[in-house]
Structures are given as C-alpha cells and as structure tokens.
XYZ file of C-alpha atoms in Angstrom:
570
model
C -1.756 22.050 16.813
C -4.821 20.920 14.845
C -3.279 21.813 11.638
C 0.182 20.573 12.700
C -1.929 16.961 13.003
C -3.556 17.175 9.982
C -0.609 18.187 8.070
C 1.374 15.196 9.597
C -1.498 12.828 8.937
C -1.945 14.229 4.954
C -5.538 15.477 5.829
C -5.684 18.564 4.801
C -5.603 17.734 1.077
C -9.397 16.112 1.759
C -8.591 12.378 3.714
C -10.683 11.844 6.857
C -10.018 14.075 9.961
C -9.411 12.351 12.979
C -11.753 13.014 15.577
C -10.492 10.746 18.572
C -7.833 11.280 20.685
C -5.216 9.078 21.425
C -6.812 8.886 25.454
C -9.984 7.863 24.330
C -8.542 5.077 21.594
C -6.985 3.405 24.818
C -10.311 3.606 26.677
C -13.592 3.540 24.138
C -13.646 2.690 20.455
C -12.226 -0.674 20.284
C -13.934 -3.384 18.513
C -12.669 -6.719 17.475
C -14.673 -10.050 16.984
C -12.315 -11.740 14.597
C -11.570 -14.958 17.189
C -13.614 -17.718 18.979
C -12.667 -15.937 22.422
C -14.499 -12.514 21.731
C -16.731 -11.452 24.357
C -20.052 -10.309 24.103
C -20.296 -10.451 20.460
C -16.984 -8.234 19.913
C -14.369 -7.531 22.645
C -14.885 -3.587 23.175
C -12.560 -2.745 26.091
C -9.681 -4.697 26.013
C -9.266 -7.789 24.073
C -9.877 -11.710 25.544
C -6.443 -12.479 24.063
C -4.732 -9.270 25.705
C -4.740 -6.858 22.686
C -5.051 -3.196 23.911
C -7.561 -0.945 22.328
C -4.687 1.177 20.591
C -3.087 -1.751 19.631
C -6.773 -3.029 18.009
C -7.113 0.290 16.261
C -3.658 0.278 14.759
C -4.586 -3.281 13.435
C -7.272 -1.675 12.388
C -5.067 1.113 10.586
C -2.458 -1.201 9.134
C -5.863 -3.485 7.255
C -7.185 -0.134 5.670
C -3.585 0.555 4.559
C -3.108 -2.376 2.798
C -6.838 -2.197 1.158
C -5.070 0.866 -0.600
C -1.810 -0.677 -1.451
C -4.297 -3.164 -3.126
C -6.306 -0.941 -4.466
C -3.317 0.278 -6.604
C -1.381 -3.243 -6.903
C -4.528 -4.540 -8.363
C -5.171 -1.682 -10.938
C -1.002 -2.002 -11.582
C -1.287 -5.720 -12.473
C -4.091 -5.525 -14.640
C -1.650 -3.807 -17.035
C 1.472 -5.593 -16.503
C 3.294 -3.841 -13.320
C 3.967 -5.498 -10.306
C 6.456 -5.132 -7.288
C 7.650 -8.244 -5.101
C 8.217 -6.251 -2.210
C 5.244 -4.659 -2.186
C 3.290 -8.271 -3.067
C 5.878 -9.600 -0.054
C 4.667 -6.686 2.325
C 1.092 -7.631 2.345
C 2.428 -11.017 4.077
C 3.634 -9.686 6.522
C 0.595 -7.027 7.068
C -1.748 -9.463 7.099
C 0.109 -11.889 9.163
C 0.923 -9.309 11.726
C -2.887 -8.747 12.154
C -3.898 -12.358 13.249
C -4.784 -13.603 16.851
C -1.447 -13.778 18.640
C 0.842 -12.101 17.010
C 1.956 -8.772 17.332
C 1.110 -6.870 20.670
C 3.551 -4.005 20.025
C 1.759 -0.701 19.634
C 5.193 0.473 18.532
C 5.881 -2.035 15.625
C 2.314 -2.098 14.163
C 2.781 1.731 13.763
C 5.962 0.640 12.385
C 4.241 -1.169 9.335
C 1.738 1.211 9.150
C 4.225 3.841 8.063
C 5.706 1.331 5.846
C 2.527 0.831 4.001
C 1.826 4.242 3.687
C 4.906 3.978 1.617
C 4.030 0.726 -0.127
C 0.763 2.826 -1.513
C 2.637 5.498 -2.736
C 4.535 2.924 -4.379
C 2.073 1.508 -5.435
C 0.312 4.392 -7.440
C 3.530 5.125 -8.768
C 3.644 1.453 -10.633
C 0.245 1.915 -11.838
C 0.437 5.635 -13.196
C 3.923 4.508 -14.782
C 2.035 1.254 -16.505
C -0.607 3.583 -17.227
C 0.885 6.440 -18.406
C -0.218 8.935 -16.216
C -3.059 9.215 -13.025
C -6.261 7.269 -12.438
C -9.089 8.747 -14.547
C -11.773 7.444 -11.945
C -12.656 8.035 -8.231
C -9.836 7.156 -5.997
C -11.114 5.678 -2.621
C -10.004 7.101 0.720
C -8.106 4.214 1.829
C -6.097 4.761 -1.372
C -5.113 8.645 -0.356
C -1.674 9.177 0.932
C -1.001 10.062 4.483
C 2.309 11.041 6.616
C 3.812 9.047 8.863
C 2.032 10.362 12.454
C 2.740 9.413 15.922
C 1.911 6.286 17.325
C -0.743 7.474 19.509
C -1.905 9.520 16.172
C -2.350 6.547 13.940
C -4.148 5.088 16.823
C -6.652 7.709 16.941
C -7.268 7.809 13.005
C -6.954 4.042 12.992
C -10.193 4.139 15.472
C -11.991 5.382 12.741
C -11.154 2.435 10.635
C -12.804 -0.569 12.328
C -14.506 -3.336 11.517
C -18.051 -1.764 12.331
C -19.190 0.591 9.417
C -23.076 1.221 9.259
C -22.951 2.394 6.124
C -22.505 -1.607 4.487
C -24.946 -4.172 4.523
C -24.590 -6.358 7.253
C -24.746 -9.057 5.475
C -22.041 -7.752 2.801
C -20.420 -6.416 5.715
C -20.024 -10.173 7.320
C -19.116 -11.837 4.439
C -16.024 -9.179 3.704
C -14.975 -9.828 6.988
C -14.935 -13.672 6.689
C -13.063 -13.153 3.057
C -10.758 -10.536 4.989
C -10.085 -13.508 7.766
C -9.588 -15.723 5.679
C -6.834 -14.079 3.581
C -5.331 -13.450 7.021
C -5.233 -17.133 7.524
C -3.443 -18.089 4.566
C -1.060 -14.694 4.581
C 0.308 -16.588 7.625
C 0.971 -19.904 5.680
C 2.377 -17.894 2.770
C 4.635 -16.015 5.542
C 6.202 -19.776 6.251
C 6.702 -20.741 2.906
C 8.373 -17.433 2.108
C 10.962 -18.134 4.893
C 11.942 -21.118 3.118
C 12.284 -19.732 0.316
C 8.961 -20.835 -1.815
C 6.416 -18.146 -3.215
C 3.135 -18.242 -5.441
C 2.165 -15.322 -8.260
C -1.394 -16.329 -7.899
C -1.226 -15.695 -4.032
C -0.738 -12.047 -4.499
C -2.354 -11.412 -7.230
C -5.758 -12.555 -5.374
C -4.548 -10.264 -2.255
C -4.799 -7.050 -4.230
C -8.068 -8.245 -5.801
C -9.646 -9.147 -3.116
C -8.719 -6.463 -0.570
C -9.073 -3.938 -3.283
C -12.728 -5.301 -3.580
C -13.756 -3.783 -0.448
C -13.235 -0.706 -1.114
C -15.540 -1.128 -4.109
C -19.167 0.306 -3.629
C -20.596 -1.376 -6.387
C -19.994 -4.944 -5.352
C -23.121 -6.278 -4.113
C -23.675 -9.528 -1.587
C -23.088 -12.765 -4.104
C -19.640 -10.735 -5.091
C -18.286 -11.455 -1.448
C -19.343 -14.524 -1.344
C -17.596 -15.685 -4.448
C -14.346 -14.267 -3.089
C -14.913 -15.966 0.161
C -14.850 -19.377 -1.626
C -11.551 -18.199 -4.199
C -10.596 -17.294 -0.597
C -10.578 -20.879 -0.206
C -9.140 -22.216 -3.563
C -6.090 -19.990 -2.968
C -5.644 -21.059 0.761
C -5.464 -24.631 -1.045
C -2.897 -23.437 -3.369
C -0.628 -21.987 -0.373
C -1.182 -25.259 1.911
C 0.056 -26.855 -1.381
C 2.847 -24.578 -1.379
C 3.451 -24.762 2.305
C 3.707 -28.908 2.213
C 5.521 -28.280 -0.847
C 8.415 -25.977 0.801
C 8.522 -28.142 3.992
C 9.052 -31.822 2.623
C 11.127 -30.547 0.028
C 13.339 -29.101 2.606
C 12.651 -31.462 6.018
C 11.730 -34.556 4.014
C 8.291 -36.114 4.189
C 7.026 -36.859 7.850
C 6.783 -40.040 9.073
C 5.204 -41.407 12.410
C 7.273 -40.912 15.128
C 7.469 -41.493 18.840
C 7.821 -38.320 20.746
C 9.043 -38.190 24.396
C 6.936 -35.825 26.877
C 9.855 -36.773 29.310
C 12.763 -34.893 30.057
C 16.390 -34.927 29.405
C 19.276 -34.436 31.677
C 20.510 -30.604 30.314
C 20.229 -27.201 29.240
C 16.799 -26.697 27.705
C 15.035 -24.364 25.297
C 11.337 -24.347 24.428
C 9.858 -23.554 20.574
C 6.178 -22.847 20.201
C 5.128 -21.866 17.109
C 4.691 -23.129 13.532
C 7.817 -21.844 11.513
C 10.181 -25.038 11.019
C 12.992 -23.715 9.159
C 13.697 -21.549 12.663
C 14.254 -24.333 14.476
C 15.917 -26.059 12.082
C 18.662 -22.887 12.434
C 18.184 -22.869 16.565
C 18.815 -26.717 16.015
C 21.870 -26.379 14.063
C 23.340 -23.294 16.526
C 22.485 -25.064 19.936
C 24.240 -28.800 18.392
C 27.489 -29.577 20.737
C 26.170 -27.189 23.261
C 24.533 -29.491 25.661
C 21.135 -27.629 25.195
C 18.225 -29.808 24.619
C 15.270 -28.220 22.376
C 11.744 -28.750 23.045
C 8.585 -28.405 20.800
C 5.293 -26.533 22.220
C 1.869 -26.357 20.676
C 1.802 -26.313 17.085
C 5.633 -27.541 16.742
C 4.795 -30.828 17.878
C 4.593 -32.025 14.491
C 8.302 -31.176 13.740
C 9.069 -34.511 15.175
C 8.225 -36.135 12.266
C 10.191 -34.411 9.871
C 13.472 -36.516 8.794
C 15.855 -33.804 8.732
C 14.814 -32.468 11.767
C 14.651 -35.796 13.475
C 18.463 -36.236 12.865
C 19.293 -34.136 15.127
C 19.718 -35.968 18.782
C 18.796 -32.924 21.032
C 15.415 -32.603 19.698
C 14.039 -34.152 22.926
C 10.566 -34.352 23.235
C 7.213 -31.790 23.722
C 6.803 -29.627 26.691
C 2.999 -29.150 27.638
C -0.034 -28.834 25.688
C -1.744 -26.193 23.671
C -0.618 -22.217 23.663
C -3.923 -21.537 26.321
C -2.061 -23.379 28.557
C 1.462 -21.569 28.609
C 0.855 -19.083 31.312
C 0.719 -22.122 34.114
C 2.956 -24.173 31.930
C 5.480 -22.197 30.816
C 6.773 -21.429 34.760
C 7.677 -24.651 35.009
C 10.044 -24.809 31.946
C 13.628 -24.260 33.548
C 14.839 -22.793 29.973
C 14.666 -20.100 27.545
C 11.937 -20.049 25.714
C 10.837 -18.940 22.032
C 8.142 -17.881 19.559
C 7.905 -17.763 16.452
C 4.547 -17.782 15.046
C 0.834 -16.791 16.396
C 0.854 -18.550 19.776
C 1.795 -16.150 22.427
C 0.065 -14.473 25.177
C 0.284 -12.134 28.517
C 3.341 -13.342 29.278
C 3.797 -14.038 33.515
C 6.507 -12.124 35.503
C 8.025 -15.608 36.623
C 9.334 -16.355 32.811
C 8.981 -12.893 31.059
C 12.893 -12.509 31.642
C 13.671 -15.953 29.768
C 10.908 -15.296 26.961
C 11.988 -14.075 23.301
C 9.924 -13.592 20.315
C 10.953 -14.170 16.442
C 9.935 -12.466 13.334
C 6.959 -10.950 13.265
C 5.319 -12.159 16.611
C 5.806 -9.113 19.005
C 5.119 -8.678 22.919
C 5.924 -5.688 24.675
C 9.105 -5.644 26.480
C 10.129 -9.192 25.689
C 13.381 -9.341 23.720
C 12.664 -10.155 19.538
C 15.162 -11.925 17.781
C 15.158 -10.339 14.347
C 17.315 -12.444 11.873
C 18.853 -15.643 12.458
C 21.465 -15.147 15.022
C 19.915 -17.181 17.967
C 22.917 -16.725 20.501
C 20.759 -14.206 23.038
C 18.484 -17.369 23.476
C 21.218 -19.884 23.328
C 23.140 -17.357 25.815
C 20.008 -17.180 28.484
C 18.945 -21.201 28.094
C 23.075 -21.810 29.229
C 22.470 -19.232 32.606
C 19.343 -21.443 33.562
C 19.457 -25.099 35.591
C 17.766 -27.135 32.694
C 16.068 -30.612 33.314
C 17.083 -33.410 35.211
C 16.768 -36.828 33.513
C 13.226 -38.105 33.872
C 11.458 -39.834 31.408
C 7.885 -39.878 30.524
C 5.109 -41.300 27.935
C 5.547 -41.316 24.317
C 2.752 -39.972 21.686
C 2.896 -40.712 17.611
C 3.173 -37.496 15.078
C 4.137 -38.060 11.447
C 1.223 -39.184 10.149
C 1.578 -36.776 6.965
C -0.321 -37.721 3.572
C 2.643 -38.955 2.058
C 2.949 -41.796 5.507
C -1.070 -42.590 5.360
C -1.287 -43.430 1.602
C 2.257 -45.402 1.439
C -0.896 -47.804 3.926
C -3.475 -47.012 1.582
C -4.252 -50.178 0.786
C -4.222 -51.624 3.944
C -6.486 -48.661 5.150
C -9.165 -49.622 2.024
C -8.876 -53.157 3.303
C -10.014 -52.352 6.746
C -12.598 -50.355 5.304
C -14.193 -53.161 2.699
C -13.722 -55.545 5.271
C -15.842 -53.901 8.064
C -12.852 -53.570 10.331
C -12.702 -49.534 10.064
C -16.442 -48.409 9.669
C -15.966 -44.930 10.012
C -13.383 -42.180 9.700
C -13.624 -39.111 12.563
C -11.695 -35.620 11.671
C -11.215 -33.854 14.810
C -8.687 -31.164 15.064
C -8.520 -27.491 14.494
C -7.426 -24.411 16.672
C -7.736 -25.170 20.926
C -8.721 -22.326 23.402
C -9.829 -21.654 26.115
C -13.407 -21.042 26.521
C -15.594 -23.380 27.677
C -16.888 -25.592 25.799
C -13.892 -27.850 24.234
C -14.483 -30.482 27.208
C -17.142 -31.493 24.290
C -13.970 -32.958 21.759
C -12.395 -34.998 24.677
C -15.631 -36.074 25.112
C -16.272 -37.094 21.268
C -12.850 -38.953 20.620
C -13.080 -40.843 23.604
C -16.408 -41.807 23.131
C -15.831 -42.739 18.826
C -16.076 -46.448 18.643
C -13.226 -49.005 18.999
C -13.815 -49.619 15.074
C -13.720 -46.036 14.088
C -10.455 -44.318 13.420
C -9.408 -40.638 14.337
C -7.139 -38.335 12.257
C -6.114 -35.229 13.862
C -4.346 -32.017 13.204
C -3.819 -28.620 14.761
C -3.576 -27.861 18.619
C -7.577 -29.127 19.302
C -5.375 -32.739 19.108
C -4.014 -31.311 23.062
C -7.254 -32.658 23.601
C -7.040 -35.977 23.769
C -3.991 -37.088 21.826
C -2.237 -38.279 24.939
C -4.939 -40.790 25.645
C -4.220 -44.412 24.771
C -6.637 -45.441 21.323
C -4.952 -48.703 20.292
C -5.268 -50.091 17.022
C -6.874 -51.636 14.484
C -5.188 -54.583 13.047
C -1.788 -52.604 13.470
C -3.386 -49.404 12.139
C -3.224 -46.376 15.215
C -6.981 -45.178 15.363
C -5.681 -41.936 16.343
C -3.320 -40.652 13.241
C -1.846 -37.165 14.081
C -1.222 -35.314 10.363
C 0.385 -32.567 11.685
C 0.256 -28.806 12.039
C -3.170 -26.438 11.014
C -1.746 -26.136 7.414
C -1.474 -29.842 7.357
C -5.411 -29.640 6.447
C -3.637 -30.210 3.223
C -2.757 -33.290 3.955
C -6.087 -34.514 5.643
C -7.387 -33.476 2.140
C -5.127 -35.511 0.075
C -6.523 -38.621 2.213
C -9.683 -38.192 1.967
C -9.375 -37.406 -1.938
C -7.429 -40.977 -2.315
C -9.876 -43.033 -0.407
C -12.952 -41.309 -2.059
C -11.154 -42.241 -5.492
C -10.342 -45.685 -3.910
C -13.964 -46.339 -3.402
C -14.684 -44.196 -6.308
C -17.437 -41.779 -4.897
C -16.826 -38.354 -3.710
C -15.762 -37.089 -0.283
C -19.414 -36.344 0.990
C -20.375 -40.234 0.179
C -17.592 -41.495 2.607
C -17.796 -42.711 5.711
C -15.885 -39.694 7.242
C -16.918 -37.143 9.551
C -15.540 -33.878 9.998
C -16.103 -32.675 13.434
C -13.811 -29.150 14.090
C -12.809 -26.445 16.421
C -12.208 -23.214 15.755
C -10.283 -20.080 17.257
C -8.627 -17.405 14.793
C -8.153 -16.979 11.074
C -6.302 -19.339 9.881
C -8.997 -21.896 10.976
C -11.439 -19.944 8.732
C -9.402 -19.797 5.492
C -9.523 -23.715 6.364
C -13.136 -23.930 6.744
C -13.060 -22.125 3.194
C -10.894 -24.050 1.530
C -13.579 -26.786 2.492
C -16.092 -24.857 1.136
C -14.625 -24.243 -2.235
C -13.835 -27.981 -2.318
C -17.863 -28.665 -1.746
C -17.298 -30.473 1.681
C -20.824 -30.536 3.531
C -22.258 -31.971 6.770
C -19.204 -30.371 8.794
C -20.068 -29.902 12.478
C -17.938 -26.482 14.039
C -17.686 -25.412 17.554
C -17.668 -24.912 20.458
C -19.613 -21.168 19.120
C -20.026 -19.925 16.369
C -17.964 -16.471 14.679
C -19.851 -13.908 16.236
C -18.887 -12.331 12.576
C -21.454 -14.554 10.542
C -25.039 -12.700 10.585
C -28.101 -15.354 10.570
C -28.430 -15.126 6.980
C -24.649 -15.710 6.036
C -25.167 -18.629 8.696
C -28.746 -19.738 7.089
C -26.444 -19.618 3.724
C -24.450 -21.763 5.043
C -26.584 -24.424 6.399
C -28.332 -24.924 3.463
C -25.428 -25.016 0.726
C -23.164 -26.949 3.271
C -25.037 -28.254 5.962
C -22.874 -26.984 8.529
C -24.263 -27.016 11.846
C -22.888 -26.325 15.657
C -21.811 -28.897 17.785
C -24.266 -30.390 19.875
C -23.303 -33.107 22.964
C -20.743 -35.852 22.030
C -23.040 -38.331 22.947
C -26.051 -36.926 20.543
C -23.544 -35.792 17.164
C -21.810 -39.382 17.314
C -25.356 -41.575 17.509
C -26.478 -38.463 14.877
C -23.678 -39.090 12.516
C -23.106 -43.436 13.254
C -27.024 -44.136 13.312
C-alpha cells in the first residue's frame, strides 16, 4: 500500500514522502495565521473562521502547487512563452485560498489536481521555448506529482505549511506578507476577469514572485522589495478593477439606499462580484422578486446601470460577522459570491447557494450564470411585507468627490473642513472594533470621514450631517475602492500642492484577511506614513519586520479613540 501511495503521489522518482496520515491531518498539523481572527498566534486545531485542518492543509497544498507552476511560468516568460490559462489559473488558486472562500475539502483537491497539470504544462512551455530541459536544480515544489486522494493530498499538503524552520523568520514573515498580499489582489483580478478586463503585468509578477520563494538564494531586502511591487501591482489591478466596473456599471454616484423592506419575493447578495448581480438582476426583472445587497455589495447602489433596475431594494444587515444571527431573519434565498461566507446555521442552510469559486460544504454552488435554482427557491419562500426603514448614502466614488473638488478645497482653505479621517477596511469580529465606532463618532463636527470596505458597518448608519452641504461621512465604496480613496487624496495633495503625508488626512484602518494587506501595501509602495492599523496586529509580522515598519512608515497600533484623535488633531 505504501508504494501504491507513493506511486499515486509521483514520489518514488525522489519528491517528498508523506509521512502523515489523513487521521492525523484532521486532528494535529494545522497551522494558519493569515487573518486578524487567528488564535493564539496561528489557529492550530480548527480554524476561527471554520476552516478544517484538512481543508487548511490542502490550502496549503494548492499554494506550493502554484509556487511550481510559477516556478516554470516565470522561467517560460523570460524567453517569450506564456499560457493564458495557466496565467488565468493562478487567479483562481490564489483566490480560492483567501479567508472565506472555499470550505470544500473536495474542490480544493479539485484545483490541486488541476495545478499539478498546470506545472506540467508549464515545464512543457519552458523546455519548448528553451529547447530542451532546465540545466539547473529544479525545486521540489516544481516536481510532478499524480493526482492522489483527497485525504492523500491532505496528508502531503500537511507537510507544506506555512511554518518551515529551515527560513529565517524574518525572510520567512516577509514571504508570507508578499504571499498575502498577492492573494489580495488575485481576488480583485478574479472580478475584473469576470467582466471581461485582464492585465499582462499582473501575471507576469505572480510567477515572479511566487517563483521567488522557492529561491534559496534570495536573502531578507529581496522580500521586502517584492512586498512593496506587491503593492504597485495591487494598484495596477484596483486600476483595472475601477476600470472594468465604471466602464461597464457607469461611474457611482451618491445614492440613498433603503434598509427597509419591500412588499415581495426577496433574494439576498453578499459579496463583491457586480457583474453577478447585474445577471441575477436581469433574470429575477418581471418576477416580483426583490434583490437585496449584504456586506460588501452595498456599494452596488451607486452604480447607474445597476440602479436602473427598480427591484434593487435596499441592504439587508450589516457586515458578513454578522450573518449567522442575521441571515435567519431574511425570508429569501440567499447568495454568495465572493469571500464573505461562514458556518452556515441549520435555519437558512436549505435557502443558501454559493457562486463561483466561494464553496461551503453541502450548500448548493451555482456554477455559470443560470440563476433559476435561486430564483426557483426565493419564489417557494414568503418574502417581505412592506415596511420601510432609514436611508444611508453610497456612491461616493472618486469620479463623484472630485466633480466637488473645488468646493471640498474651499472648505479646506477656508477653515470649514480642518481635517480629513480615513476609516474603513475589513470588519470582524474580535473584540476590539468597538474602538472605530468610538473614533468616528467622536471626530469633530468640522472634520470629514471617508469610508470604504465593511469596517463602514460600524458606524455608517449613524447620522454625521454636513458641512456646508458636504456629507462628513462619504462612503467610496467596496475594499478595492482604496483606489478611489487614493485618487482623492492625490487631487487634493496636488490642489494644495504638497504631498499626501503633508495633508491634513488621517488614515486610521482595520484589518481582517488578505486583501486588506495587499491594500496596506499598495500604501506602502505609494510612501503613505503615519497610518494607525488595528484592532491587533498580523500575528505574521516578526518584531523586526514590525520595527521595519515603524520606522520607514510610522505605522503604529491603535490606541483609545479618545488618545489617537487628540494624538493626531493636537
């Protein structure tokens, strides 16, 4: 039976031998500190967010593949070669991997065996642009194995974690936070994909970097400098993100949004992914179903082409930590499609589907764009009664703020604004985020807030007022929408011609899973300083990647509201 395994797993021509077994993968091995929720340091059992240990190690399986798809995609491009599906399948690897996602032991094996295939692939591009086989050492990760049982893969994926004594810790942090951060901006490239927008430069920078790891020679200043590409490219695919949604939904523009109900049928989205429910919005129209945003699709509100449409009816609930006590009381079907989901609850696990990539055990997936199972199940279910409630303002995009710009710079020169508070970022739910309630209700009545992400949940249903017709509280949108936040700050510093650091603008975020760390190094690479991050910090970051930190970028941790706004206001 050993040598059956081995066979199936491609070992015995000199790859590693698994040594765990597929019981002890579900009970021992697992390690995984790549969110704000980890426990201890590094969840080791089970995981905060509900990932299973063999679903951790075949996460862990799928990231080693890809490091040798890269390894050989990177070596194939330096001479020419390349292969979309293969650039295209790294997406969807590294997308798979982040917080949320995929929970399917079953369909991360899946990809695994796909990207066993990808690397063979792979070395077939480069030895054909090379003209025969690699002349040098060819890494482990970049050996070819057979497709294995699930429970197999687990075991050798166990082997394949994050911890590895044999690498600096220091190096070994800083690959990690380049590693995150590629996940982070794999999952905006995912969305601009689906619309039908992609980037050469994006991939190209995937097989570097990941190939990088594998590299022995690289030494601690190597890491770091792909941490902060890591960022420049994460810029480039926010650009392409905006790009691929206001060329297809039109350019947001502040909108009221109803947290009421409407008399009907009802479906729930919670997610990122707009052109999905643009197509659930164009197969439910007529049918008397009324959709709802959750979470992250809040901002979708603002989008023209999606605001045409009369059954987009308002926001259900809050953030995604709060679905498992929300989400009962949504008489509907109810729909992922990005990295939001969690345990689901017995009392709506029947009326819960999944899209894409995002993956939950025994919940129904929708794969393609034929939404009628959903449409089907929201029609069987009693829907809302009529009952109106508050309305809240999205839509305040780049493209909305600076159409005020001058209005905004007049505020400013005339003492009117005196300061400008960025609040926003991932919300979760560890103690702790009581602290950004605490801040934005507490920022001045002069002071205006700009917010983005689900850390708005928050406080953006508090009442703010205005200044001289101005909202002090301007939502810009979804996580990716950093790009917009960016493009406003980089007008007003040019306004007042100094740089971003010299204005009077404070950057004050939360954190949970990668994508708010490819964020984080975007503003890095753009030489942002003085940021304040909570409500901990990545138990990934060793003291001296964080004493790096602090003293190029003068990030510190969040202290009380009342002590960080009298630090930062004077």
């Amino acid at each position: 039976m050993k040598n059956k395994i081995m066979n199936w797993l491609g070992l015995a021509k000199g790859t590693t031998t698994p040594n765990t077994t597929a019981k002890e993968v579900t009970m021992e091995n697992m390690f995984c500190y790549q969110c704000e929720q980890a426990a201890n340091g590094g969840c080791s059992k089970v995981g905060v967010c509900g990932k299973q240990p063999d679903v951790a190690a075949l996460q862990d399986l799928l990231v080693y593949t890809m490091k040798g798809i890269a390894f050989w995609a990177d070596k194939a491009r330096a001479k020419g070669a390349k292969n979309t599906d293969i650039d295209r399948f790294m997406l969807d690897g590294l997308f798979t991997t982040v917080t949320n996602v995929d929970f399917s032991a079953e369909e991360i094996a899946k990809l695994v065996r796909k990207g066993a295939e990808k690397r063979t692939q792979a070395q077939a591009l480069f030895e054909q642009a090379n003209g025969g086989a690699f002349a040098g050492e060819v890494p482990e990760a970049a050996k070819p194995f057979a497709a294995a049982s699930t429970a197999e893969l687990a075991a050798l994926g166990a082997q394949h974690g994050v911890k590895d004594p044999s690498i600096d810790p220091d190096v070994k942090s800083v690959q990690e936070i380049l590693i995150y951060g590629m996940k982070g901006y794999a999952a905006y490239a995912h969305h601009a994909l689906v619309i039908g927008l992609e980037n050469e430069e994006i991939y190209a920078f995937t097989h570097k970097a990941l190939s990088a790891t594998l590299d022995k020679s690289l030494g601690l200043m190597d890491f770091v400098n792909l941490a902060m590409e890591c960022g420049r490219i994460n810029l480039v695919t926010m650009q392409l993100l905006d790009k691929a949604n206001t060329d297809s939904f039109g350019h947001p523009v502040p909108t009221p949004v109803q947290l009421g109900t409407k008399a009907g049928k009802a479906i729930l989205v919670s997610g990122h992914d707009l052109r999905m429910l643009e197509e659930l919005l164009k197969q439910t129209e007529g049918k008397g179903i009324n959709i709802y945003t959750h979470g992250e699709m809040l901002p979708a509100h603002g989008y023209p082409v999606l605001k045409k449409y009369a059954h987009l009816a308002g926001n259900f609930g809050g953030a995604w930590q709060d679905q498992a006590k929300e989400f009962v009381n949504f008489p509907g079907a109810i729909i992922f499609n990005t990295n939001c989901i969690q345990r689901p609850a017995e009392s709506y696990k029947d009326r819960l589907f999944t899209w894409g990539l995002v993956q939950w055990p025994d919940v129904k997936n929708i794969d393609g764009w034929d939404f009628s199972p959903v449409i089907d199940k929201a029609l069987s279910l009693p829907g809302f009664a009529e009952n109106p409630g508050k309305e809240i303002l999205t839509g305040f995009g780049h493209n909305a703020v600076l159409g005020v710009a001058p209005q905004v710079i007049d505020a400013v020169k005339s003492g009117a604004i005196r300061h400008f508070f960025l609040i926003g970022g991932c919300d979760g739910a560890k103690s702790g985020r009581n602290y950004y309630t605490e801040f934005a209700e507490n920022v001045p009545a002069d002071c205006v807030i700009l917010t983005l992400a689900c850390g708005k949940y928050r406080f953006n249903k508090l009442d703010f007022g205005d200044i001289g017709g101005i909202p002090r509280l301007l939502d810009v949108g979804q996580c990716n929408d950093a790009y917009s936040a960016i493009q406003i700050a980089v007008a007003l510093a040019g306004a007042f011609n100094c740089g971003v650091n010299d204005l009077p603008l404070s950057m004050i975020l939360s954190w949970y899973e990668q994508k708010a760390v490819a964020i984080l190094l975007t503003l890095l690479h753009l030489g942002i300083k003085n940021i304040k991050l909570g409500p901990s910090l990545p138990a990934f970051i060793t003291p001296n990647v964080l004493n790096f930190l602090v003293e190029n970028f003068n990030i510190a941790p969040i202290g009380t509201a009342e002590g960080d706004l009298k630090q930062i206001l004077g």
